[in-house]
PDB file of C-alpha atoms in Angstrom:
ATOM      1  CA  MET P   1     144.754 106.069  93.156  1.00  0.00           C
ATOM      2  CA  ALA P   2     144.968 107.640  96.615  1.00  0.00           C
ATOM      3  CA  THR P   3     141.799 108.090  98.621  1.00  0.00           C
ATOM      4  CA  SER P   4     140.794 111.566  99.719  1.00  0.00           C
ATOM      5  CA  SER P   5     140.633 112.540 103.363  1.00  0.00           C
ATOM      6  CA  PRO P   6     137.229 113.620 104.726  1.00  0.00           C
ATOM      7  CA  ILE P   7     138.419 117.246 104.670  1.00  0.00           C
ATOM      8  CA  GLU P   8     139.546 116.986 101.035  1.00  0.00           C
ATOM      9  CA  THR P   9     136.257 115.330 100.110  1.00  0.00           C
ATOM     10  CA  ALA P  10     134.310 118.092 101.871  1.00  0.00           C
ATOM     11  CA  LYS P  11     136.297 120.721  99.962  1.00  0.00           C
ATOM     12  CA  LEU P  12     135.609 118.946  96.668  1.00  0.00           C
ATOM     13  CA  ASN P  13     131.895 118.730  97.427  1.00  0.00           C
ATOM     14  CA  ARG P  14     131.561 122.336  98.610  1.00  0.00           C
ATOM     15  CA  GLY P  15     129.145 124.137  96.369  1.00  0.00           C
ATOM     16  CA  VAL P  16     127.648 120.896  95.043  1.00  0.00           C
ATOM     17  CA  ARG P  17     123.907 121.086  95.576  1.00  0.00           C
ATOM     18  CA  ARG P  18     122.166 117.936  96.645  1.00  0.00           C
ATOM     19  CA  PRO P  19     118.484 117.590  95.833  1.00  0.00           C
ATOM     20  CA  TRP P  20     116.230 118.397  98.794  1.00  0.00           C
ATOM     21  CA  TRP P  21     114.248 115.261  98.035  1.00  0.00           C
ATOM     22  CA  SER P  22     114.468 112.208  95.807  1.00  0.00           C
ATOM     23  CA  HIS P  23     111.801 109.910  94.384  1.00  0.00           C
ATOM     24  CA  ILE P  24     112.428 106.348  95.560  1.00  0.00           C
ATOM     25  CA  GLU P  25     109.267 104.972  93.963  1.00  0.00           C
ATOM     26  CA  GLN P  26     106.400 106.646  92.132  1.00  0.00           C
ATOM     27  CA  ARG P  27     104.592 107.474  95.391  1.00  0.00           C
ATOM     28  CA  LEU P  28     107.516 107.403  97.852  1.00  0.00           C
ATOM     29  CA  ILE P  29     109.804 110.395  98.348  1.00  0.00           C
ATOM     30  CA  LEU P  30     112.816 110.553 100.691  1.00  0.00           C
ATOM     31  CA  GLY P  31     114.150 113.937 101.676  1.00  0.00           C
ATOM     32  CA  ALA P  32     115.332 116.597 104.066  1.00  0.00           C
ATOM     33  CA  LEU P  33     113.344 118.691 106.529  1.00  0.00           C
ATOM     34  CA  PRO P  34     110.781 120.742 104.558  1.00  0.00           C
ATOM     35  CA  LEU P  35     111.257 124.467 105.113  1.00  0.00           C
ATOM     36  CA  GLN P  36     108.554 127.096 105.138  1.00  0.00           C
ATOM     37  CA  ASN P  37     111.005 129.771 103.969  1.00  0.00           C
ATOM     38  CA  LYS P  38     111.785 127.676 100.843  1.00  0.00           C
ATOM     39  CA  ASN P  39     108.082 127.162 100.029  1.00  0.00           C
ATOM     40  CA  HIS P  40     108.440 123.396 100.457  1.00  0.00           C
ATOM     41  CA  LEU P  41     104.870 122.907 101.685  1.00  0.00           C
ATOM     42  CA  ASP P  42     103.421 124.137  98.388  1.00  0.00           C
ATOM     43  CA  LEU P  43     106.113 122.443  96.300  1.00  0.00           C
ATOM     44  CA  LEU P  44     105.473 119.083  97.962  1.00  0.00           C
ATOM     45  CA  VAL P  45     101.678 119.255  98.179  1.00  0.00           C
ATOM     46  CA  GLN P  46     100.883 120.946  94.871  1.00  0.00           C
ATOM     47  CA  GLY P  47     103.964 120.039  92.846  1.00  0.00           C
ATOM     48  CA  GLU P  48     104.627 116.483  94.013  1.00  0.00           C
ATOM     49  CA  GLY P  49     101.102 115.549  95.133  1.00  0.00           C
ATOM     50  CA  VAL P  50     102.173 114.618  98.678  1.00  0.00           C
ATOM     51  CA  LYS P  51      99.252 113.551 100.860  1.00  0.00           C
ATOM     52  CA  ALA P  52     101.175 111.985 103.765  1.00  0.00           C
ATOM     53  CA  ILE P  53     104.387 112.711 105.642  1.00  0.00           C
ATOM     54  CA  VAL P  54     106.638 110.786 108.020  1.00  0.00           C
ATOM     55  CA  THR P  55     108.707 113.039 110.278  1.00  0.00           C
ATOM     56  CA  MET P  56     111.715 111.384 111.936  1.00  0.00           C
ATOM     57  CA  ASN P  57     112.916 114.567 113.680  1.00  0.00           C
ATOM     58  CA  GLN P  58     112.863 115.406 117.348  1.00  0.00           C
ATOM     59  CA  PRO P  59     110.356 118.181 118.201  1.00  0.00           C
ATOM     60  CA  VAL P  60     113.139 120.722 118.822  1.00  0.00           C
ATOM     61  CA  GLU P  61     114.334 120.277 115.224  1.00  0.00           C
ATOM     62  CA  LEU P  62     110.943 121.485 113.985  1.00  0.00           C
ATOM     63  CA  LEU P  63     111.269 124.890 115.675  1.00  0.00           C
ATOM     64  CA  PRO P  64     112.249 128.009 113.717  1.00  0.00           C
ATOM     65  CA  ASN P  65     115.885 129.061 114.060  1.00  0.00           C
ATOM     66  CA  LEU P  66     118.140 131.816 112.724  1.00  0.00           C
ATOM     67  CA  LEU P  67     118.694 130.069 109.387  1.00  0.00           C
ATOM     68  CA  SER P  68     115.367 128.486 108.574  1.00  0.00           C
ATOM     69  CA  THR P  69     111.745 127.929 109.476  1.00  0.00           C
ATOM     70  CA  PRO P  70     110.650 124.300 109.154  1.00  0.00           C
ATOM     71  CA  VAL P  71     107.103 123.564 108.031  1.00  0.00           C
ATOM     72  CA  ALA P  72     105.235 123.101 111.319  1.00  0.00           C
ATOM     73  CA  PRO P  73     103.006 120.082 112.036  1.00  0.00           C
ATOM     74  CA  ALA P  74      99.998 122.444 112.231  1.00  0.00           C
ATOM     75  CA  GLU P  75     100.713 123.626 108.678  1.00  0.00           C
ATOM     76  CA  TRP P  76     100.690 120.026 107.394  1.00  0.00           C
ATOM     77  CA  GLU P  77      97.433 119.461 109.279  1.00  0.00           C
ATOM     78  CA  ASN P  78      95.886 122.608 107.748  1.00  0.00           C
ATOM     79  CA  ALA P  79      96.860 121.256 104.313  1.00  0.00           C
ATOM     80  CA  GLN P  80      95.085 117.975 105.228  1.00  0.00           C
ATOM     81  CA  ILE P  81      98.295 115.956 105.069  1.00  0.00           C
ATOM     82  CA  ALA P  82      98.295 112.700 107.064  1.00  0.00           C
ATOM     83  CA  GLN P  83     101.214 112.691 109.505  1.00  0.00           C
ATOM     84  CA  CYS P  84     103.268 110.100 111.332  1.00  0.00           C
ATOM     85  CA  PHE P  85     105.916 111.112 113.875  1.00  0.00           C
ATOM     86  CA  GLY P  86     108.895 108.881 114.625  1.00  0.00           C
ATOM     87  CA  SER P  87     110.824 111.217 116.919  1.00  0.00           C
ATOM     88  CA  THR P  88     114.457 110.060 116.843  1.00  0.00           C
ATOM     89  CA  GLY P  89     117.713 111.838 117.693  1.00  0.00           C
ATOM     90  CA  ASP P  90     120.133 112.707 114.902  1.00  0.00           C
ATOM     91  CA  PHE P  91     122.666 109.936 114.113  1.00  0.00           C
ATOM     92  CA  THR P  92     120.740 107.489 116.301  1.00  0.00           C
ATOM     93  CA  PRO P  93     118.531 104.607 115.253  1.00  0.00           C
ATOM     94  CA  PRO P  94     114.783 104.687 115.672  1.00  0.00           C
ATOM     95  CA  THR P  95     113.511 101.970 117.991  1.00  0.00           C
ATOM     96  CA  LEU P  96     112.194  98.798 116.388  1.00  0.00           C
ATOM     97  CA  ASP P  97     108.676  99.828 117.494  1.00  0.00           C
ATOM     98  CA  THR P  98     109.093 103.245 115.840  1.00  0.00           C
ATOM     99  CA  ILE P  99     110.326 101.662 112.610  1.00  0.00           C
ATOM    100  CA  GLU P 100     107.413  99.206 112.580  1.00  0.00           C
ATOM    101  CA  ARG P 101     104.871 101.984 113.183  1.00  0.00           C
ATOM    102  CA  CYS P 102     106.355 104.277 110.517  1.00  0.00           C
ATOM    103  CA  VAL P 103     106.711 101.465 107.961  1.00  0.00           C
ATOM    104  CA  SER P 104     103.095 100.438 108.578  1.00  0.00           C
ATOM    105  CA  PHE P 105     102.018 104.058 107.989  1.00  0.00           C
ATOM    106  CA  VAL P 106     104.031 104.242 104.747  1.00  0.00           C
ATOM    107  CA  HIS P 107     102.487 100.959 103.565  1.00  0.00           C
ATOM    108  CA  GLU P 108      98.963 102.179 104.369  1.00  0.00           C
ATOM    109  CA  GLN P 109      99.539 105.474 102.562  1.00  0.00           C
ATOM    110  CA  VAL P 110     101.547 104.282  99.541  1.00  0.00           C
ATOM    111  CA  ASP P 111     100.088 100.842  98.861  1.00  0.00           C
ATOM    112  CA  VAL P 112      96.559 100.960 100.284  1.00  0.00           C
ATOM    113  CA  GLN P 113      95.516 104.618  99.934  1.00  0.00           C
ATOM    114  CA  GLN P 114      97.730 105.184  96.855  1.00  0.00           C
ATOM    115  CA  ASN P 115      99.008 108.439  98.403  1.00  0.00           C
ATOM    116  CA  THR P 116     102.348 110.030  97.622  1.00  0.00           C
ATOM    117  CA  THR P 117     104.269 110.010 100.897  1.00  0.00           C
ATOM    118  CA  TYR P 118     107.265 112.112 101.957  1.00  0.00           C
ATOM    119  CA  VAL P 119     109.625 110.540 104.523  1.00  0.00           C
ATOM    120  CA  HIS P 120     112.138 112.940 106.042  1.00  0.00           C
ATOM    121  CA  CYS P 121     114.582 113.701 108.806  1.00  0.00           C
ATOM    122  CA  LYS P 122     116.862 116.732 108.995  1.00  0.00           C
ATOM    123  CA  ALA P 123     119.093 115.978 105.985  1.00  0.00           C
ATOM    124  CA  GLY P 124     117.244 113.043 104.439  1.00  0.00           C
ATOM    125  CA  ARG P 125     120.275 110.806 104.832  1.00  0.00           C
ATOM    126  CA  GLY P 126     119.994 108.653 107.977  1.00  0.00           C
ATOM    127  CA  ARG P 127     116.878 108.367 110.137  1.00  0.00           C
ATOM    128  CA  SER P 128     114.454 108.678 107.226  1.00  0.00           C
ATOM    129  CA  THR P 129     116.559 106.280 105.160  1.00  0.00           C
ATOM    130  CA  VAL P 130     116.103 103.652 107.892  1.00  0.00           C
ATOM    131  CA  VAL P 131     112.315 103.845 107.447  1.00  0.00           C
ATOM    132  CA  VAL P 132     112.431 103.725 103.648  1.00  0.00           C
ATOM    133  CA  VAL P 133     114.879 100.789 103.574  1.00  0.00           C
ATOM    134  CA  ALA P 134     112.771  98.922 106.155  1.00  0.00           C
ATOM    135  CA  PHE P 135     109.648  99.540 104.041  1.00  0.00           C
ATOM    136  CA  LEU P 136     111.379  98.074 100.979  1.00  0.00           C
ATOM    137  CA  VAL P 137     112.513  95.026 102.971  1.00  0.00           C
ATOM    138  CA  GLN P 138     109.057  94.342 104.384  1.00  0.00           C
ATOM    139  CA  TYR P 139     106.779  95.292 101.494  1.00  0.00           C
ATOM    140  CA  ARG P 140     108.924  94.928  98.379  1.00  0.00           C
ATOM    141  CA  ASP P 141     110.578  91.651  99.397  1.00  0.00           C
ATOM    142  CA  MET P 142     114.061  93.111  99.023  1.00  0.00           C
ATOM    143  CA  LYS P 143     117.062  91.861 100.900  1.00  0.00           C
ATOM    144  CA  LEU P 144     118.509  94.448 103.255  1.00  0.00           C
ATOM    145  CA  GLU P 145     121.589  95.229 101.166  1.00  0.00           C
ATOM    146  CA  GLU P 146     119.507  95.306  97.977  1.00  0.00           C
ATOM    147  CA  ALA P 147     117.060  97.780  99.549  1.00  0.00           C
ATOM    148  CA  PHE P 148     119.858 100.026 100.793  1.00  0.00           C
ATOM    149  CA  GLU P 149     121.617 100.020  97.416  1.00  0.00           C
ATOM    150  CA  PHE P 150     118.309 100.743  95.666  1.00  0.00           C
ATOM    151  CA  VAL P 151     117.748 103.791  97.886  1.00  0.00           C
ATOM    152  CA  LYS P 152     121.370 104.860  97.405  1.00  0.00           C
ATOM    153  CA  SER P 153     120.913 104.646  93.621  1.00  0.00           C
ATOM    154  CA  LYS P 154     118.065 107.167  93.919  1.00  0.00           C
ATOM    155  CA  ARG P 155     119.637 109.354  96.638  1.00  0.00           C
ATOM    156  CA  PRO P 156     123.423 108.827  96.527  1.00  0.00           C
ATOM    157  CA  HIS P 157     124.243 110.818  99.646  1.00  0.00           C
ATOM    158  CA  VAL P 158     122.299 108.612 102.082  1.00  0.00           C
ATOM    159  CA  SER P 159     124.505 107.497 104.944  1.00  0.00           C
ATOM    160  CA  LEU P 160     123.748 105.223 107.859  1.00  0.00           C
ATOM    161  CA  HIS P 161     125.433 105.308 111.253  1.00  0.00           C
ATOM    162  CA  PRO P 162     126.562 101.844 112.464  1.00  0.00           C
ATOM    163  CA  LYS P 163     123.758 101.786 115.066  1.00  0.00           C
ATOM    164  CA  GLN P 164     121.228 102.564 112.328  1.00  0.00           C
ATOM    165  CA  ARG P 165     122.608  99.686 110.247  1.00  0.00           C
ATOM    166  CA  HIS P 166     122.352  97.418 113.291  1.00  0.00           C
ATOM    167  CA  ILE P 167     118.652  98.182 113.903  1.00  0.00           C
ATOM    168  CA  LEU P 168     117.927  97.652 110.201  1.00  0.00           C
ATOM    169  CA  HIS P 169     119.576  94.241 110.424  1.00  0.00           C
ATOM    170  CA  LYS P 170     117.328  93.390 113.404  1.00  0.00           C
ATOM    171  CA  PHE P 171     114.278  94.602 111.470  1.00  0.00           C
ATOM    172  CA  SER P 172     115.324  92.579 108.438  1.00  0.00           C
ATOM    173  CA  GLU P 173     115.764  89.429 110.522  1.00  0.00           C
ATOM    174  CA  LYS P 174     112.233  89.881 111.845  1.00  0.00           C
ATOM    175  CA  TYR P 175     110.485  90.746 108.567  1.00  0.00           C
ATOM    176  CA  SER P 176     112.486  89.191 105.762  1.00  0.00           C
ATOM    177  CA  SER P 177     112.935  85.506 105.107  1.00  0.00           C
ATOM    178  CA  ALA P 178     115.986  86.431 103.032  1.00  0.00           C
ATOM    179  CA  ALA P 179     117.739  88.942 105.285  1.00  0.00           C
ATOM    180  CA  GLY P 180     120.739  90.401 103.489  1.00  0.00           C
ATOM    181  CA  ALA P 181     123.961  91.704 104.901  1.00  0.00           C
ATOM    182  CA  SER P 182     123.985  94.943 106.832  1.00  0.00           C
ATOM    183  CA  PRO P 183     124.271  97.975 104.537  1.00  0.00           C
ATOM    184  CA  THR P 184     127.781  99.278 104.158  1.00  0.00           C
ATOM    185  CA  SER P 185     128.268 103.002 104.096  1.00  0.00           C
ATOM    186  CA  THR P 186     130.551 105.488 105.689  1.00  0.00           C
ATOM    187  CA  SER P 187     128.857 107.756 108.168  1.00  0.00           C
ATOM    188  CA  THR P 188     129.560 111.431 108.351  1.00  0.00           C
TER     189      THR P 188
END
């Protein structure tokens, strides 16, 4: 069976709607940038019970544009949602310090406070996936590959850039006694 080119794959997937967010665990949600014009604030807070959010976007990505209006940090604050910012450029890895800080926040919210937590970047595929995979490695005793495959089973369109895979491997070496192989995934 011949493999499809990226263009053919894109044509096949056109019109296929991906979920805006996916439940990874009972109190851990991985997703895309919440939009004000899609009522995501209410859907996440009232519908999903979100009480904390990790934002992996750069500040410029949170500004309104011609197509959408992201939920602003002030709106999350007004809704009394705990926030953690891990400002990272698209298709780049967060620093090890940023990953550690965000993972610690997720642990505090999910495991200690028992709060549903939403971790996002722009598309919910790369930067935010790094944080969720790292959390699973550190706090769920998963090997790196096992954690990545677990996330992928819940959100099939996650995709890590090679540099993101590399920083996850470094994180795994530091926090896991059973560091697995680097996740394998094609980046887009």
